[in-house]
Amino acid sequence: MSRRDGPIIATTEVIVVGAGISGLAASRELRRRGKYDVIVIEGRDRIGGRIHSDASSFPDVVIDLGAAWIHGMKNNPLVDIAKQCRAKTYRTDDDNIIMYNARGEEMRHDELEDAEGEFLRMLRGAEKYANGKNSDLSLRRALEGSAGTKNLLKPLIRFQLSSYLEYDFGAPASQLSAWYYDDDKEYKGGDALFPDGGYIQLLQHISRGIRIDMNVAVESIEYGKGSGVLIRTNRGTYKAKFAICTLPIGVLQAGDVKFHPPLPDPKIRALHRLGSGLVNKVILSFDACFWPETTQYFGVCHDAPGKYSYFLNAKLFTGRNILVTVALGDHARAVEAQSDRDVQAEVMRILRDVFDANAPDPTRLLVTRWGQEVYSRGSYSYNKVGATRKDFKVAAEPVDGVLFFAGEHTSADYRGSVHGAYLSGIRAAKELWDND
């Protein structure tokens, strides 16, 4: 390993790249063991990464622009952290939903229940169909092969596929592996949001006492067995005995940060077999509420499922007239090229068709574009066609005993989740400890 240009601005035992929850969890675990000096370096001017609790865009309300839920309240380590920092949680109820057809007419609840049952049967049929093939194929192809394209065009089935499944996995069914798309684990006990203060409360709690250097953009990571790590940045070079890299899957795939020597070929291949998903949110605030105030979710079976067809009524937990909708699948990519004005027009057309033709424009609107965020380049990982659990495990493997990896994309059991990212940080810290 040879030192690159730039002065050594800090020398320490461990450098953690990234102040998302995986990096902070790793840092806290190392500090808890009481043995290591740790510096976290972060490209943004805030901690959190893909957890972004926005306290400035909407008056007196904190809105989570990225990760928002604790998924599974039973035995989830994030629940304990929330209790430690006294963060209030609000349990959301997936059954508290009103569905509307393309004409804006309310649909019967039993219609949705019947469609849910039919969709689950279709997924089981797709699994059987895919298992009869010699190679992996997309979930959409498996569904078409087992249930037929015509059945996939049913409005409520299209809604299930987009607003539930494609939302959960962050990718269109045409990209999801039919063999392994749901090959992970989950905690039970329902899901919860943070109604007062956002997800960031947990990160503020676990980051206490940790040195975090902000606005430090990593350019390259040089490593070598027995010679440690040099991390070249826009502010100079950091030198350490070990490093934990928590760069997101999208950033690693884009090659924005160079590794010297290059990462092992098996790791590079594994990283590129994984999918980098994308979900974008649209948050709208209004002077008055023109939707049913006590309903948690609204679903709309219009002609473009996944394009603002699922709405969260944030008034239930914020007390403000706020709706949150999402762009999913291919629509998540498309929204990044649109102006806020065009997005607003499309969302309001749907809301006016469903609720009130005279509904006012929002007083405030915010559109996320996670694919354009250079320190994220996407939302969360998924099992792309051809990917397996092994790829997540290879993505997590240390290199040369000095370079370790964490992040939701390194969690085979809980990929795509905040708790998966958190647990990966603890795992990486333990691996470092064991290798020292």
GROMACS .gro file of C-alpha atoms in nm:
model
  436
    1MET     CA    1   0.000   0.000   0.000
    2SER     CA    2   0.133   0.343  -0.092
    3ARG     CA    3   0.012   0.674   0.038
    4ARG     CA    4  -0.180   0.894  -0.205
    5ASP     CA    5  -0.165   1.270  -0.235
    6GLY     CA    6  -0.290   1.482   0.053
    7PRO     CA    7  -0.173   1.543   0.408
    8ILE     CA    8  -0.250   1.299   0.687
    9ILE     CA    9  -0.511   1.495   0.881
   10ALA     CA   10  -0.598   1.225   1.135
   11THR     CA   11  -0.451   0.898   1.256
   12THR     CA   12  -0.662   0.661   1.461
   13GLU     CA   13  -0.728   0.293   1.518
   14VAL     CA   14  -1.058   0.266   1.330
   15ILE     CA   15  -1.215   0.479   1.059
   16VAL     CA   16  -1.583   0.421   0.991
   17VAL     CA   17  -1.697   0.544   0.649
   18GLY     CA   18  -2.053   0.670   0.674
   19ALA     CA   19  -2.266   0.806   0.959
   20GLY     CA   20  -2.579   0.609   0.878
   21ILE     CA   21  -2.718   0.373   1.136
   22SER     CA   22  -2.482   0.088   1.042
   23GLY     CA   23  -2.174   0.306   1.082
   24LEU     CA   24  -2.296   0.452   1.409
   25ALA     CA   25  -2.390   0.109   1.542
   26ALA     CA   26  -2.043  -0.022   1.459
   27SER     CA   27  -1.880   0.278   1.626
   28ARG     CA   28  -2.088   0.245   1.940
   29GLU     CA   29  -2.013  -0.127   1.961
   30LEU     CA   30  -1.639  -0.064   1.936
   31ARG     CA   31  -1.659   0.209   2.200
   32ARG     CA   32  -1.867  -0.018   2.422
   33ARG     CA   33  -1.587  -0.270   2.416
   34GLY     CA   34  -1.363   0.012   2.539
   35LYS     CA   35  -1.061  -0.070   2.327
   36TYR     CA   36  -1.067   0.141   2.014
   37ASP     CA   37  -1.035   0.504   1.913
   38VAL     CA   38  -1.288   0.559   1.636
   39ILE     CA   39  -1.350   0.840   1.387
   40VAL     CA   40  -1.660   0.839   1.168
   41ILE     CA   41  -1.636   1.031   0.841
   42GLU     CA   42  -1.951   1.144   0.660
   43GLY     CA   43  -1.994   1.315   0.323
   44ARG     CA   44  -2.312   1.498   0.418
   45ASP     CA   45  -2.358   1.775   0.671
   46ARG     CA   46  -2.582   1.551   0.881
   47ILE     CA   47  -2.589   1.201   1.025
   48GLY     CA   48  -2.841   0.940   0.922
   49GLY     CA   49  -2.767   0.857   0.559
   50ARG     CA   50  -3.088   0.722   0.411
   51ILE     CA   51  -3.257   0.810   0.737
   52HIS     CA   52  -3.338   1.178   0.690
   53SER     CA   53  -3.571   1.339   0.943
   54ASP     CA   54  -3.662   1.675   0.791
   55ALA     CA   55  -3.748   1.934   1.056
   56SER     CA   56  -3.747   2.243   0.834
   57SER     CA   57  -3.975   2.188   0.532
   58PHE     CA   58  -4.307   2.166   0.716
   59PRO     CA   59  -4.388   2.393   1.012
   60ASP     CA   60  -4.377   2.222   1.353
   61VAL     CA   61  -4.351   1.874   1.200
   62VAL     CA   62  -4.060   1.635   1.147
   63ILE     CA   63  -4.105   1.421   0.836
   64ASP     CA   64  -3.891   1.117   0.758
   65LEU     CA   65  -3.795   1.149   0.392
   66GLY     CA   66  -3.624   0.811   0.376
   67ALA     CA   67  -3.666   0.521   0.616
   68ALA     CA   68  -3.968   0.584   0.836
   69TRP     CA   69  -4.087   0.260   0.997
   70ILE     CA   70  -3.967   0.015   1.254
   71HIS     CA   71  -4.070  -0.305   1.079
   72GLY     CA   72  -4.170  -0.559   1.343
   73MET     CA   73  -4.202  -0.436   1.699
   74LYS     CA   74  -4.143  -0.773   1.869
   75ASN     CA   75  -3.780  -0.844   1.963
   76ASN     CA   76  -3.657  -0.572   1.727
   77PRO     CA   77  -3.341  -0.409   1.871
   78LEU     CA   78  -3.457  -0.069   1.745
   79VAL     CA   79  -3.752  -0.081   1.984
   80ASP     CA   80  -3.511  -0.095   2.277
   81ILE     CA   81  -3.319   0.204   2.144
   82ALA     CA   82  -3.643   0.397   2.097
   83LYS     CA   83  -3.729   0.328   2.460
   84GLN     CA   84  -3.383   0.432   2.576
   85CYS     CA   85  -3.413   0.772   2.409
   86ARG     CA   86  -3.786   0.802   2.491
   87ALA     CA   87  -3.884   0.835   2.127
   88LYS     CA   88  -4.258   0.806   2.084
   89THR     CA   89  -4.381   0.549   1.834
   90TYR     CA   90  -4.710   0.526   1.647
   91ARG     CA   91  -4.831   0.187   1.529
   92THR     CA   92  -4.972   0.194   1.178
   93ASP     CA   93  -5.259  -0.035   1.081
   94ASP     CA   94  -5.242  -0.181   0.730
   95ASP     CA   95  -5.607  -0.284   0.754
   96ASN     CA   96  -5.720   0.075   0.812
   97ILE     CA   97  -5.745   0.149   0.440
   98ILE     CA   98  -6.003   0.272   0.192
   99MET     CA   99  -5.969   0.163  -0.169
  100TYR     CA  100  -6.097   0.364  -0.465
  101ASN     CA  101  -6.140   0.257  -0.825
  102ALA     CA  102  -6.025   0.459  -1.125
  103ARG     CA  103  -6.353   0.655  -1.120
  104GLY     CA  104  -6.297   0.763  -0.762
  105GLU     CA  105  -6.564   0.532  -0.623
  106GLU     CA  106  -6.505   0.365  -0.288
  107MET     CA  107  -6.460  -0.010  -0.316
  108ARG     CA  108  -6.598  -0.264  -0.072
  109HIS     CA  109  -6.355  -0.391   0.191
  110ASP     CA  110  -6.438  -0.752   0.107
  111GLU     CA  111  -6.323  -0.686  -0.251
  112LEU     CA  112  -5.979  -0.595  -0.120
  113GLU     CA  113  -5.972  -0.898   0.111
  114ASP     CA  114  -6.065  -1.127  -0.179
  115ALA     CA  115  -5.794  -0.970  -0.395
  116GLU     CA  116  -5.536  -1.015  -0.120
  117GLY     CA  117  -5.621  -1.383  -0.099
  118GLU     CA  118  -5.608  -1.420  -0.476
  119PHE     CA  119  -5.273  -1.242  -0.494
  120LEU     CA  120  -5.122  -1.471  -0.229
  121ARG     CA  121  -5.240  -1.772  -0.428
  122MET     CA  122  -5.084  -1.620  -0.738
  123LEU     CA  123  -4.752  -1.578  -0.556
  124ARG     CA  124  -4.760  -1.942  -0.447
  125GLY     CA  125  -4.833  -2.041  -0.805
  126ALA     CA  126  -4.544  -1.827  -0.928
  127GLU     CA  127  -4.312  -1.991  -0.676
  128LYS     CA  128  -4.411  -2.336  -0.801
  129TYR     CA  129  -4.371  -2.225  -1.162
  130ALA     CA  130  -4.026  -2.075  -1.096
  131ASN     CA  131  -3.906  -2.381  -0.906
  132GLY     CA  132  -3.973  -2.586  -1.217
  133LYS     CA  133  -3.725  -2.380  -1.418
  134ASN     CA  134  -3.354  -2.451  -1.458
  135SER     CA  135  -3.252  -2.090  -1.404
  136ASP     CA  136  -3.381  -1.790  -1.215
  137LEU     CA  137  -3.634  -1.562  -1.378
  138SER     CA  138  -3.817  -1.245  -1.282
  139LEU     CA  139  -4.114  -1.258  -1.050
  140ARG     CA  140  -4.326  -1.093  -1.318
  141ARG     CA  141  -4.242  -1.365  -1.569
  142ALA     CA  142  -4.322  -1.630  -1.312
  143LEU     CA  143  -4.657  -1.465  -1.234
  144GLU     CA  144  -4.740  -1.437  -1.602
  145GLY     CA  145  -4.641  -1.797  -1.660
  146SER     CA  146  -4.847  -1.935  -1.373
  147ALA     CA  147  -5.147  -1.701  -1.355
  148GLY     CA  148  -5.155  -1.547  -1.700
  149THR     CA  149  -5.109  -1.185  -1.803
  150LYS     CA  150  -5.484  -1.123  -1.798
  151ASN     CA  151  -5.508  -1.192  -1.424
  152LEU     CA  152  -5.221  -0.952  -1.355
  153LEU     CA  153  -5.423  -0.675  -1.519
  154LYS     CA  154  -5.702  -0.691  -1.263
  155PRO     CA  155  -5.702  -0.350  -1.088
  156LEU     CA  156  -5.677  -0.480  -0.731
  157ILE     CA  157  -5.413  -0.736  -0.827
  158ARG     CA  158  -5.206  -0.463  -0.993
  159PHE     CA  159  -5.244  -0.258  -0.676
  160GLN     CA  160  -5.124  -0.549  -0.458
  161LEU     CA  161  -4.826  -0.605  -0.684
  162SER     CA  162  -4.715  -0.242  -0.692
  163SER     CA  163  -4.818  -0.078  -0.367
  164TYR     CA  164  -4.739  -0.372  -0.143
  165LEU     CA  165  -4.484  -0.604  -0.299
  166GLU     CA  166  -4.285  -0.361  -0.516
  167TYR     CA  167  -4.293  -0.106  -0.233
  168ASP     CA  168  -4.157  -0.359   0.015
  169PHE     CA  169  -3.872  -0.467  -0.211
  170GLY     CA  170  -3.799  -0.134  -0.378
  171ALA     CA  171  -3.803  -0.264  -0.734
  172PRO     CA  172  -4.041  -0.359  -1.016
  173ALA     CA  173  -4.146  -0.724  -1.033
  174SER     CA  174  -3.967  -0.743  -1.368
  175GLN     CA  175  -3.637  -0.710  -1.177
  176LEU     CA  176  -3.711  -0.921  -0.868
  177SER     CA  177  -3.579  -1.276  -0.848
  178ALA     CA  178  -3.865  -1.527  -0.861
  179TRP     CA  179  -3.650  -1.772  -0.669
  180TYR     CA  180  -3.523  -1.548  -0.391
  181TYR     CA  181  -3.710  -1.215  -0.383
  182ASP     CA  182  -3.845  -1.287  -0.032
  183ASP     CA  183  -3.559  -1.501   0.096
  184ASP     CA  184  -3.514  -1.313   0.422
  185LYS     CA  185  -3.651  -1.292   0.775
  186GLU     CA  186  -3.880  -1.049   0.951
  187TYR     CA  187  -3.975  -0.946   1.302
  188LYS     CA  188  -4.336  -0.982   1.407
  189GLY     CA  189  -4.554  -0.743   1.602
  190GLY     CA  190  -4.660  -0.483   1.348
  191ASP     CA  191  -4.492  -0.165   1.229
  192ALA     CA  192  -4.450   0.179   1.383
  193LEU     CA  193  -4.356   0.534   1.285
  194PHE     CA  194  -4.206   0.818   1.487
  195PRO     CA  195  -4.479   1.084   1.522
  196ASP     CA  196  -4.271   1.336   1.714
  197GLY     CA  197  -3.908   1.394   1.623
  198GLY     CA  198  -3.850   1.134   1.352
  199TYR     CA  199  -3.615   0.838   1.319
  200ILE     CA  200  -3.315   1.063   1.375
  201GLN     CA  201  -3.378   1.048   1.750
  202LEU     CA  202  -3.238   0.695   1.756
  203LEU     CA  203  -2.924   0.795   1.567
  204GLN     CA  204  -2.866   1.096   1.789
  205HIS     CA  205  -2.884   0.862   2.086
  206ILE     CA  206  -2.639   0.600   1.961
  207SER     CA  207  -2.396   0.861   1.824
  208ARG     CA  208  -2.336   1.031   2.160
  209GLY     CA  209  -1.968   1.061   2.238
  210ILE     CA  210  -1.856   0.952   1.891
  211ARG     CA  211  -1.632   1.177   1.684
  212ILE     CA  212  -1.800   1.242   1.349
  213ASP     CA  213  -1.626   1.449   1.081
  214MET     CA  214  -1.893   1.593   0.850
  215ASN     CA  215  -1.863   1.710   0.488
  216VAL     CA  216  -1.583   1.462   0.428
  217ALA     CA  217  -1.623   1.306   0.084
  218VAL     CA  218  -1.429   0.983   0.041
  219GLU     CA  219  -1.240   0.953  -0.287
  220SER     CA  220  -1.043   0.634  -0.238
  221ILE     CA  221  -0.973   0.362   0.016
  222GLU     CA  222  -0.629   0.201   0.017
  223TYR     CA  223  -0.575  -0.107   0.225
  224GLY     CA  224  -0.326  -0.385   0.277
  225LYS     CA  225  -0.280  -0.676   0.510
  226GLY     CA  226  -0.046  -0.568   0.788
  227SER     CA  227  -0.025  -0.209   0.664
  228GLY     CA  228  -0.364  -0.073   0.762
  229VAL     CA  229  -0.586   0.167   0.571
  230LEU     CA  230  -0.549   0.507   0.408
  231ILE     CA  231  -0.867   0.691   0.318
  232ARG     CA  232  -0.821   0.982   0.081
  233THR     CA  233  -1.091   1.250   0.100
  234ASN     CA  234  -1.164   1.603  -0.016
  235ARG     CA  235  -1.017   1.726   0.313
  236GLY     CA  236  -0.703   1.518   0.324
  237THR     CA  237  -0.606   1.164   0.418
  238TYR     CA  238  -0.715   0.960   0.719
  239LYS     CA  239  -0.489   0.681   0.842
  240ALA     CA  240  -0.607   0.388   1.051
  241LYS     CA  241  -0.528   0.033   1.148
  242PHE     CA  242  -0.877  -0.076   1.039
  243ALA     CA  243  -1.172   0.064   0.847
  244ILE     CA  244  -1.541  -0.023   0.832
  245CYS     CA  245  -1.701   0.072   0.501
  246THR     CA  246  -2.075   0.139   0.515
  247LEU     CA  247  -2.113   0.293   0.170
  248PRO     CA  248  -2.458   0.211   0.026
  249ILE     CA  249  -2.501  -0.052  -0.243
  250GLY     CA  250  -2.579   0.214  -0.506
  251VAL     CA  251  -2.258   0.404  -0.432
  252LEU     CA  252  -2.048   0.088  -0.443
  253GLN     CA  253  -2.203  -0.017  -0.773
  254ALA     CA  254  -2.145   0.327  -0.924
  255GLY     CA  255  -1.774   0.311  -0.843
  256ASP     CA  256  -1.773   0.659  -0.693
  257VAL     CA  257  -1.513   0.550  -0.438
  258LYS     CA  258  -1.203   0.374  -0.567
  259PHE     CA  259  -1.043   0.084  -0.381
  260HIS     CA  260  -0.668   0.021  -0.403
  261PRO     CA  261  -0.613  -0.263  -0.466
  262PRO     CA  262  -0.952  -0.335  -0.623
  263LEU     CA  263  -1.186  -0.538  -0.409
  264PRO     CA  264  -1.169  -0.915  -0.464
  265ASP     CA  265  -1.348  -1.031  -0.778
  266PRO     CA  266  -1.604  -1.245  -0.588
  267LYS     CA  267  -1.707  -0.942  -0.383
  268ILE     CA  268  -1.734  -0.717  -0.689
  269ARG     CA  269  -1.947  -0.976  -0.869
  270ALA     CA  270  -2.169  -1.020  -0.564
  271LEU     CA  271  -2.221  -0.646  -0.526
  272HIS     CA  272  -2.325  -0.613  -0.889
  273ARG     CA  273  -2.560  -0.911  -0.876
  274LEU     CA  274  -2.758  -0.742  -0.599
  275GLY     CA  275  -3.025  -0.493  -0.694
  276SER     CA  276  -3.022  -0.130  -0.586
  277GLY     CA  277  -3.386  -0.034  -0.541
  278LEU     CA  278  -3.555   0.302  -0.552
  279VAL     CA  279  -3.863   0.446  -0.383
  280ASN     CA  280  -3.941   0.817  -0.386
  281LYS     CA  281  -4.185   1.003  -0.164
  282VAL     CA  282  -4.406   1.301  -0.229
  283ILE     CA  283  -4.515   1.491   0.083
  284LEU     CA  284  -4.798   1.743   0.055
  285SER     CA  285  -4.926   1.985   0.320
  286PHE     CA  286  -5.267   2.156   0.293
  287ASP     CA  287  -5.454   2.432   0.469
  288ALA     CA  288  -5.758   2.208   0.509
  289CYS     CA  289  -5.826   1.835   0.522
  290PHE     CA  290  -6.045   1.707   0.237
  291TRP     CA  291  -5.995   1.333   0.296
  292PRO     CA  292  -6.135   1.097   0.567
  293GLU     CA  293  -5.940   1.206   0.874
  294THR     CA  294  -5.944   0.877   1.067
  295THR     CA  295  -5.835   0.649   0.781
  296GLN     CA  296  -5.467   0.547   0.783
  297TYR     CA  297  -5.418   0.463   0.415
  298PHE     CA  298  -5.585   0.533   0.082
  299GLY     CA  299  -5.537   0.316  -0.224
  300VAL     CA  300  -5.629   0.416  -0.579
  301CYS     CA  301  -5.667   0.161  -0.860
  302HIS     CA  302  -5.585   0.392  -1.149
  303ASP     CA  303  -5.417   0.312  -1.480
  304ALA     CA  304  -5.059   0.354  -1.357
  305PRO     CA  305  -5.016   0.137  -1.045
  306GLY     CA  306  -4.718   0.244  -0.838
  307LYS     CA  307  -4.754   0.604  -0.947
  308TYR     CA  308  -4.913   0.779  -0.649
  309SER     CA  309  -5.160   0.495  -0.594
  310TYR     CA  310  -5.091   0.459  -0.221
  311PHE     CA  311  -5.133   0.742   0.030
  312LEU     CA  312  -5.045   0.767   0.399
  313ASN     CA  313  -5.265   0.998   0.604
  314ALA     CA  314  -5.001   1.166   0.820
  315LYS     CA  315  -5.264   1.376   0.996
  316LEU     CA  316  -5.335   1.080   1.221
  317PHE     CA  317  -4.997   1.106   1.389
  318THR     CA  318  -4.879   1.463   1.316
  319GLY     CA  319  -5.203   1.653   1.371
  320ARG     CA  320  -5.129   1.844   1.048
  321ASN     CA  321  -5.304   1.822   0.710
  322ILE     CA  322  -5.031   1.616   0.546
  323LEU     CA  323  -5.046   1.333   0.292
  324VAL     CA  324  -4.753   1.117   0.187
  325THR     CA  325  -4.755   0.920  -0.136
  326VAL     CA  326  -4.490   0.721  -0.319
  327ALA     CA  327  -4.353   0.659  -0.667
  328LEU     CA  328  -4.263   0.293  -0.707
  329GLY     CA  329  -4.097   0.068  -0.962
  330ASP     CA  330  -4.025   0.237  -1.294
  331HIS     CA  331  -4.219   0.544  -1.178
  332ALA     CA  332  -3.961   0.604  -0.904
  333ARG     CA  333  -3.698   0.656  -1.175
  334ALA     CA  334  -3.925   0.873  -1.386
  335VAL     CA  335  -4.006   1.116  -1.106
  336GLU     CA  336  -3.638   1.208  -1.072
  337ALA     CA  337  -3.649   1.371  -1.414
  338GLN     CA  338  -3.967   1.567  -1.342
  339SER     CA  339  -4.008   1.910  -1.189
  340ASP     CA  340  -4.186   1.951  -0.857
  341ARG     CA  341  -4.458   2.137  -1.042
  342ASP     CA  342  -4.523   1.845  -1.277
  343VAL     CA  343  -4.524   1.598  -0.988
  344GLN     CA  344  -4.772   1.815  -0.798
  345ALA     CA  345  -5.003   1.833  -1.099
  346GLU     CA  346  -5.006   1.454  -1.134
  347VAL     CA  347  -5.070   1.389  -0.766
  348MET     CA  348  -5.340   1.653  -0.740
  349ARG     CA  349  -5.519   1.513  -1.044
  350ILE     CA  350  -5.551   1.181  -0.861
  351LEU     CA  351  -5.660   1.340  -0.534
  352ARG     CA  352  -5.921   1.553  -0.707
  353ASP     CA  353  -6.057   1.252  -0.895
  354VAL     CA  354  -6.096   1.064  -0.569
  355PHE     CA  355  -6.183   1.318  -0.301
  356ASP     CA  356  -6.281   1.663  -0.420
  357ALA     CA  357  -6.269   1.818  -0.765
  358ASN     CA  358  -6.216   2.153  -0.595
  359ALA     CA  359  -5.941   2.039  -0.360
  360PRO     CA  360  -5.684   2.319  -0.319
  361ASP     CA  361  -5.323   2.297  -0.422
  362PRO     CA  362  -5.086   2.211  -0.138
  363THR     CA  363  -4.929   2.494   0.057
  364ARG     CA  364  -4.602   2.298   0.065
  365LEU     CA  365  -4.471   2.006  -0.139
  366LEU     CA  366  -4.152   1.804  -0.114
  367VAL     CA  367  -4.032   1.539  -0.360
  368THR     CA  368  -3.747   1.303  -0.273
  369ARG     CA  369  -3.502   1.194  -0.541
  370TRP     CA  370  -3.291   0.931  -0.372
  371GLY     CA  371  -3.141   0.810  -0.698
  372GLN     CA  372  -2.981   1.150  -0.751
  373GLU     CA  373  -2.836   1.169  -0.400
  374VAL     CA  374  -2.465   1.112  -0.461
  375TYR     CA  375  -2.415   0.963  -0.114
  376SER     CA  376  -2.705   0.718  -0.156
  377ARG     CA  377  -2.774   0.654  -0.525
  378GLY     CA  378  -3.090   0.464  -0.440
  379SER     CA  379  -3.306   0.350  -0.152
  380TYR     CA  380  -3.229  -0.008  -0.048
  381SER     CA  381  -3.108  -0.340  -0.185
  382TYR     CA  382  -3.311  -0.631  -0.316
  383ASN     CA  383  -3.267  -0.978  -0.465
  384LYS     CA  384  -3.232  -0.910  -0.836
  385VAL     CA  385  -3.276  -1.192  -1.088
  386GLY     CA  386  -2.969  -1.411  -1.046
  387ALA     CA  387  -2.885  -1.294  -0.693
  388THR     CA  388  -2.890  -1.522  -0.388
  389ARG     CA  389  -2.841  -1.499  -0.011
  390LYS     CA  390  -2.476  -1.584  -0.069
  391ASP     CA  391  -2.424  -1.254  -0.250
  392PHE     CA  392  -2.532  -1.057   0.058
  393LYS     CA  393  -2.292  -1.264   0.268
  394VAL     CA  394  -2.003  -1.212   0.026
  395ALA     CA  395  -2.079  -0.838   0.027
  396ALA     CA  396  -2.028  -0.851   0.405
  397GLU     CA  397  -1.697  -1.039   0.406
  398PRO     CA  398  -1.387  -0.856   0.541
  399VAL     CA  399  -1.089  -0.803   0.311
  400ASP     CA  400  -0.729  -0.863   0.419
  401GLY     CA  401  -0.825  -0.849   0.786
  402VAL     CA  402  -0.827  -0.468   0.782
  403LEU     CA  403  -1.128  -0.362   0.575
  404PHE     CA  404  -1.476  -0.451   0.700
  405PHE     CA  405  -1.821  -0.394   0.555
  406ALA     CA  406  -2.162  -0.303   0.695
  407GLY     CA  407  -2.492  -0.167   0.566
  408GLU     CA  408  -2.834  -0.310   0.492
  409HIS     CA  409  -2.700  -0.472   0.172
  410THR     CA  410  -2.466  -0.686   0.385
  411SER     CA  411  -2.753  -0.839   0.584
  412ALA     CA  412  -2.876  -1.161   0.423
  413ASP     CA  413  -3.149  -1.196   0.686
  414TYR     CA  414  -3.276  -0.838   0.705
  415ARG     CA  415  -3.165  -0.665   0.387
  416GLY     CA  416  -3.346  -0.345   0.294
  417SER     CA  417  -3.432  -0.256   0.653
  418VAL     CA  418  -3.307  -0.021   0.923
  419HIS     CA  419  -3.272  -0.303   1.172
  420GLY     CA  420  -3.073  -0.497   0.912
  421ALA     CA  421  -2.835  -0.203   0.876
  422TYR     CA  422  -2.809  -0.163   1.253
  423LEU     CA  423  -2.732  -0.531   1.312
  424SER     CA  424  -2.477  -0.531   1.030
  425GLY     CA  425  -2.283  -0.257   1.205
  426ILE     CA  426  -2.265  -0.461   1.523
  427ARG     CA  427  -2.160  -0.767   1.324
  428ALA     CA  428  -1.880  -0.573   1.148
  429ALA     CA  429  -1.752  -0.438   1.480
  430LYS     CA  430  -1.736  -0.791   1.622
  431GLU     CA  431  -1.553  -0.914   1.313
  432LEU     CA  432  -1.298  -0.638   1.354
  433TRP     CA  433  -1.254  -0.725   1.720
  434ASP     CA  434  -1.205  -1.093   1.636
  435ASN     CA  435  -0.948  -1.013   1.365
  436ASP     CA  436  -0.737  -0.788   1.586
   0.00000   0.00000   0.00000
